[in-house]
Amino acid sequence: MRLLLVEDDLMVASGIKLGLTDAGYAVDWVGSGERAEEVLAAEPFDAAIIDIGLPKMDGLELTRRLRRPEMPSHAMPVLILTARDALQDRVQGLDLGADDYMIKPFELPELLARLRALLRRSQAAKTAVLGFGPIELDTATRRATGQRGGQAVNIDLGPREWTVLEYLLIHAPKPASKDKLLQALTGWDKEITPNAVEVYVSRLRGKLEPHGVALRSIRGFGYRLELSEAPAA
């Protein structure tokens, strides 16, 4: 999942980005509403976390602008962060298009839980558990399981393997493009190359096949989850 964090306080932004990255999200950060508007006009994101108290263009105005139909991510979930506890500020933020808000200071576990809930809602998912055949991914407990011999077995996934599988499960049975997977893994971080995506896919393929799920390559496009004939004994 690729997130945009809009926060002008460097220390606050660093702490939030670190926590979200550790939770498996690809996080891009900007420090102003103007820069956020430029980015959102050019690139898609799965969700945005926006501070109200931005210089010049505040978070409320940014939220209003990003909801315009021509914005690539106009329908994405928006979580507003605010140090203001006034009812009018909260009402205005929701009326302008925010989906939820949190009052500073806040605890990271609550931020992660609210974010998961918003993402589930945007993907029309009713629970925190994503599934495909015998594979289940619990996004709340960060636990992946598969069925072998009629029993649930834990699947040990690295952070980036988790991100790849989560993206594939959200879009299953449709295929996921290699470019979109790369964005979900890195955002603006160029540490990961397209070839590296193939490495994570290969590792994930080896962990899914014993549970009866195949990760098929689609030439010139990307990858798709499919049920294989039978899981290994």
Short mmCIF file of C-alpha atoms in Angstrom, two decimals:
data_model
loop_
_atom_site.label_atom_id
_atom_site.label_comp_id
_atom_site.label_asym_id
_atom_site.label_seq_id
_atom_site.Cartn_x
_atom_site.Cartn_y
_atom_site.Cartn_z
CA MET A 1 0.00 0.00 0.00
CA ARG A 2 1.31 3.42 -0.98
CA LEU A 3 0.55 6.33 1.35
CA LEU A 4 1.14 10.09 1.11
CA LEU A 5 1.99 11.83 4.39
CA VAL A 6 1.51 15.62 4.40
CA GLU A 7 3.10 17.09 7.53
CA ASP A 8 5.25 20.22 7.91
CA ASP A 9 6.85 19.26 11.24
CA LEU A 10 9.96 17.25 10.34
CA MET A 11 10.21 15.39 13.65
CA VAL A 12 6.53 14.44 13.66
CA ALA A 13 6.70 13.39 10.01
CA SER A 14 9.82 11.29 10.61
CA GLY A 15 8.19 9.44 13.49
CA ILE A 16 4.97 8.74 11.59
CA LYS A 17 6.82 7.65 8.46
CA LEU A 18 9.05 5.29 10.43
CA GLY A 19 6.05 3.70 12.15
CA LEU A 20 4.11 3.28 8.91
CA THR A 21 7.15 1.91 7.08
CA ASP A 22 7.74 -0.62 9.85
CA ALA A 23 4.10 -1.68 9.42
CA GLY A 24 4.79 -2.50 5.77
CA TYR A 25 3.52 0.61 3.98
CA ALA A 26 5.39 2.51 1.27
CA VAL A 27 5.27 6.10 2.53
CA ASP A 28 6.05 9.27 0.59
CA TRP A 29 6.28 12.51 2.56
CA VAL A 30 5.81 16.16 1.61
CA GLY A 31 5.88 19.20 3.88
CA SER A 32 3.33 21.53 2.28
CA GLY A 33 -0.15 21.52 0.83
CA GLU A 34 1.09 23.02 -2.41
CA ARG A 35 3.59 20.21 -2.97
CA ALA A 36 0.99 17.61 -1.99
CA GLU A 37 -1.43 18.98 -4.59
CA GLU A 38 1.26 18.71 -7.28
CA VAL A 39 2.05 15.13 -6.33
CA LEU A 40 -1.59 14.05 -6.10
CA ALA A 41 -2.30 15.55 -9.51
CA ALA A 42 0.39 13.36 -11.06
CA GLU A 43 0.52 10.10 -9.11
CA PRO A 44 -1.95 7.62 -7.54
CA PHE A 45 -1.92 6.76 -3.82
CA ASP A 46 -3.96 4.34 -1.72
CA ALA A 47 -4.52 6.83 1.11
CA ALA A 48 -3.37 10.21 2.44
CA ILE A 49 -2.63 11.35 5.98
CA ILE A 50 -2.90 15.14 6.12
CA ASP A 51 -2.11 17.59 8.91
CA ILE A 52 -4.59 20.47 9.13
CA GLY A 53 -2.04 23.03 10.37
CA LEU A 54 0.03 23.35 7.19
CA PRO A 55 1.57 26.70 6.19
CA LYS A 56 -0.17 28.70 3.42
CA MET A 57 -2.59 26.08 2.04
CA ASP A 58 -3.92 24.27 5.11
CA GLY A 59 -5.00 20.65 5.24
CA LEU A 60 -8.70 21.47 4.90
CA GLU A 61 -8.19 23.32 1.62
CA LEU A 62 -5.90 20.55 0.38
CA THR A 63 -8.57 17.97 1.16
CA ARG A 64 -11.14 19.98 -0.77
CA ARG A 65 -8.86 20.23 -3.80
CA LEU A 66 -7.79 16.59 -3.89
CA ARG A 67 -11.45 15.53 -4.08
CA ARG A 68 -11.75 17.09 -7.53
CA PRO A 69 -12.64 14.43 -10.16
CA GLU A 70 -9.54 15.13 -12.24
CA MET A 71 -7.20 14.13 -9.39
CA PRO A 72 -5.87 10.54 -9.89
CA SER A 73 -6.54 9.64 -6.25
CA HIS A 74 -9.72 11.68 -5.75
CA ALA A 75 -11.56 8.74 -4.18
CA MET A 76 -8.77 7.57 -1.86
CA PRO A 77 -9.27 7.58 1.93
CA VAL A 78 -8.09 10.72 3.74
CA LEU A 79 -7.17 10.77 7.42
CA ILE A 80 -6.77 14.24 8.91
CA LEU A 81 -4.39 14.95 11.78
CA THR A 82 -5.14 18.00 13.90
CA ALA A 83 -4.10 19.65 17.12
CA ARG A 84 -7.47 21.42 17.12
CA ASP A 85 -10.20 19.87 19.23
CA ALA A 86 -12.97 22.25 18.16
CA LEU A 87 -16.14 20.59 16.88
CA GLN A 88 -16.33 22.99 13.94
CA ASP A 89 -12.88 21.96 12.68
CA ARG A 90 -13.82 18.28 12.76
CA VAL A 91 -17.17 18.89 11.05
CA GLN A 92 -15.57 21.06 8.37
CA GLY A 93 -12.90 18.47 7.66
CA LEU A 94 -15.45 15.70 7.22
CA ASP A 95 -17.71 17.90 5.09
CA LEU A 96 -14.80 18.75 2.78
CA GLY A 97 -14.11 15.09 2.08
CA ALA A 98 -12.01 13.65 4.92
CA ASP A 99 -12.93 10.12 5.97
CA ASP A 100 -11.59 10.26 9.53
CA TYR A 101 -9.55 12.45 11.84
CA MET A 102 -7.19 12.06 14.77
CA ILE A 103 -6.32 14.63 17.39
CA LYS A 104 -2.65 15.14 18.28
CA PRO A 105 -0.98 13.74 20.25
CA PHE A 106 -1.96 10.19 19.33
CA GLU A 107 -0.57 6.68 19.66
CA LEU A 108 0.78 4.89 16.59
CA PRO A 109 -1.28 1.67 17.13
CA GLU A 110 -4.50 3.70 16.91
CA LEU A 111 -3.30 5.47 13.76
CA LEU A 112 -2.53 2.10 12.16
CA ALA A 113 -5.91 0.67 13.18
CA ARG A 114 -7.81 3.66 11.78
CA LEU A 115 -5.80 3.50 8.59
CA ARG A 116 -6.54 -0.22 8.16
CA ALA A 117 -10.25 0.47 8.65
CA LEU A 118 -10.23 3.23 6.02
CA LEU A 119 -8.39 1.04 3.52
CA ARG A 120 -10.81 -1.85 4.10
CA ARG A 121 -13.73 0.50 3.53
CA SER A 122 -12.23 1.85 0.31
CA GLN A 123 -11.71 -1.70 -0.97
CA ALA A 124 -15.22 -2.76 0.11
CA ALA A 125 -13.75 -5.32 2.49
CA LYS A 126 -15.83 -6.15 5.55
CA THR A 127 -13.08 -7.69 7.67
CA ALA A 128 -9.36 -7.30 8.27
CA VAL A 129 -8.80 -10.72 6.71
CA LEU A 130 -7.95 -11.00 3.02
CA GLY A 131 -8.29 -14.42 1.43
CA PHE A 132 -7.79 -16.39 -1.74
CA GLY A 133 -8.58 -20.10 -1.67
CA PRO A 134 -6.69 -21.60 1.30
CA ILE A 135 -4.57 -18.47 1.89
CA GLU A 136 -5.57 -15.88 4.50
CA LEU A 137 -3.87 -12.64 5.42
CA ASP A 138 -4.97 -10.96 8.66
CA THR A 139 -3.97 -7.31 8.28
CA ALA A 140 -4.76 -6.53 11.92
CA THR A 141 -2.58 -9.21 13.51
CA ARG A 142 -0.07 -9.33 10.62
CA ARG A 143 -0.52 -13.10 10.38
CA ALA A 144 -0.52 -15.12 7.16
CA THR A 145 -1.82 -18.67 7.09
CA GLY A 146 -2.45 -21.45 4.57
CA GLN A 147 -4.19 -24.82 4.71
CA ARG A 148 -2.21 -28.06 4.70
CA GLY A 149 -3.77 -31.35 5.61
CA GLY A 150 -6.94 -29.58 6.68
CA GLN A 151 -5.13 -27.43 9.27
CA ALA A 152 -4.08 -23.78 9.27
CA VAL A 153 -0.31 -23.35 8.98
CA ASN A 154 1.55 -20.08 9.51
CA ILE A 155 3.34 -18.64 6.48
CA ASP A 156 6.44 -16.69 7.43
CA LEU A 157 6.62 -13.55 5.27
CA GLY A 158 9.17 -10.77 5.14
CA PRO A 159 7.82 -7.16 5.07
CA ARG A 160 8.09 -6.83 1.30
CA GLU A 161 6.72 -10.32 0.64
CA TRP A 162 3.76 -9.30 2.81
CA THR A 163 3.25 -6.13 0.74
CA VAL A 164 3.30 -8.09 -2.53
CA LEU A 165 0.84 -10.70 -1.25
CA GLU A 166 -1.48 -8.07 0.23
CA TYR A 167 -1.59 -6.22 -3.07
CA LEU A 168 -2.24 -9.42 -5.03
CA LEU A 169 -5.03 -10.48 -2.64
CA ILE A 170 -6.75 -7.11 -2.81
CA HIS A 171 -6.85 -7.29 -6.60
CA ALA A 172 -7.47 -11.05 -7.00
CA PRO A 173 -8.59 -12.65 -9.23
CA LYS A 174 -7.47 -9.79 -11.49
CA PRO A 175 -3.76 -9.59 -12.32
CA ALA A 176 -1.50 -6.98 -10.78
CA SER A 177 0.93 -5.08 -12.96
CA LYS A 178 4.62 -5.15 -12.19
CA ASP A 179 4.74 -1.34 -12.17
CA LYS A 180 1.95 -1.12 -9.58
CA LEU A 181 3.68 -3.68 -7.38
CA LEU A 182 6.87 -1.66 -7.60
CA GLN A 183 4.99 1.48 -6.50
CA ALA A 184 3.37 -0.39 -3.62
CA LEU A 185 6.79 -1.53 -2.46
CA THR A 186 8.76 1.67 -2.80
CA GLY A 187 6.90 4.87 -3.61
CA TRP A 188 9.65 7.40 -4.31
CA ASP A 189 12.29 5.19 -2.73
CA LYS A 190 14.42 3.92 -5.62
CA GLU A 191 16.15 1.30 -3.49
CA ILE A 192 14.14 -1.46 -5.16
CA THR A 193 14.49 -2.12 -8.89
CA PRO A 194 11.99 -3.89 -11.17
CA ASN A 195 14.28 -6.92 -11.12
CA ALA A 196 14.07 -6.98 -7.32
CA VAL A 197 10.28 -7.30 -7.58
CA GLU A 198 10.86 -10.59 -9.39
CA VAL A 199 13.01 -11.77 -6.47
CA TYR A 200 10.23 -11.11 -3.94
CA VAL A 201 7.66 -12.72 -6.23
CA SER A 202 9.86 -15.81 -6.57
CA ARG A 203 10.25 -16.10 -2.80
CA LEU A 204 6.52 -15.66 -2.30
CA ARG A 205 5.73 -18.22 -4.99
CA GLY A 206 7.76 -20.83 -3.12
CA LYS A 207 5.82 -20.13 0.08
CA LEU A 208 2.36 -20.28 -1.54
CA GLU A 209 2.72 -23.36 -3.73
CA PRO A 210 2.75 -25.85 -0.81
CA HIS A 211 -0.69 -24.50 0.11
CA GLY A 212 -2.25 -24.95 -3.32
CA VAL A 213 -1.90 -21.40 -4.63
CA ALA A 214 0.14 -20.55 -7.71
CA LEU A 215 1.59 -17.14 -8.51
CA ARG A 216 1.54 -16.95 -12.30
CA SER A 217 3.61 -14.58 -14.41
CA ILE A 218 1.73 -12.79 -17.19
CA ARG A 219 4.22 -11.90 -19.90
CA GLY A 220 4.60 -8.18 -20.43
CA PHE A 221 2.23 -7.27 -17.58
CA GLY A 222 2.66 -8.72 -14.12
CA TYR A 223 1.35 -11.48 -11.89
CA ARG A 224 -1.87 -13.21 -10.82
CA LEU A 225 -2.90 -15.58 -8.05
CA GLU A 226 -4.44 -18.86 -9.19
CA LEU A 227 -5.52 -22.02 -7.45
CA SER A 228 -3.31 -24.96 -8.36
CA GLU A 229 -4.71 -28.46 -8.77
CA ALA A 230 -3.85 -29.62 -5.28
CA PRO A 231 -1.69 -28.47 -2.37
CA ALA A 232 1.34 -30.46 -1.48
CA ALA A 233 0.83 -33.06 1.23
#
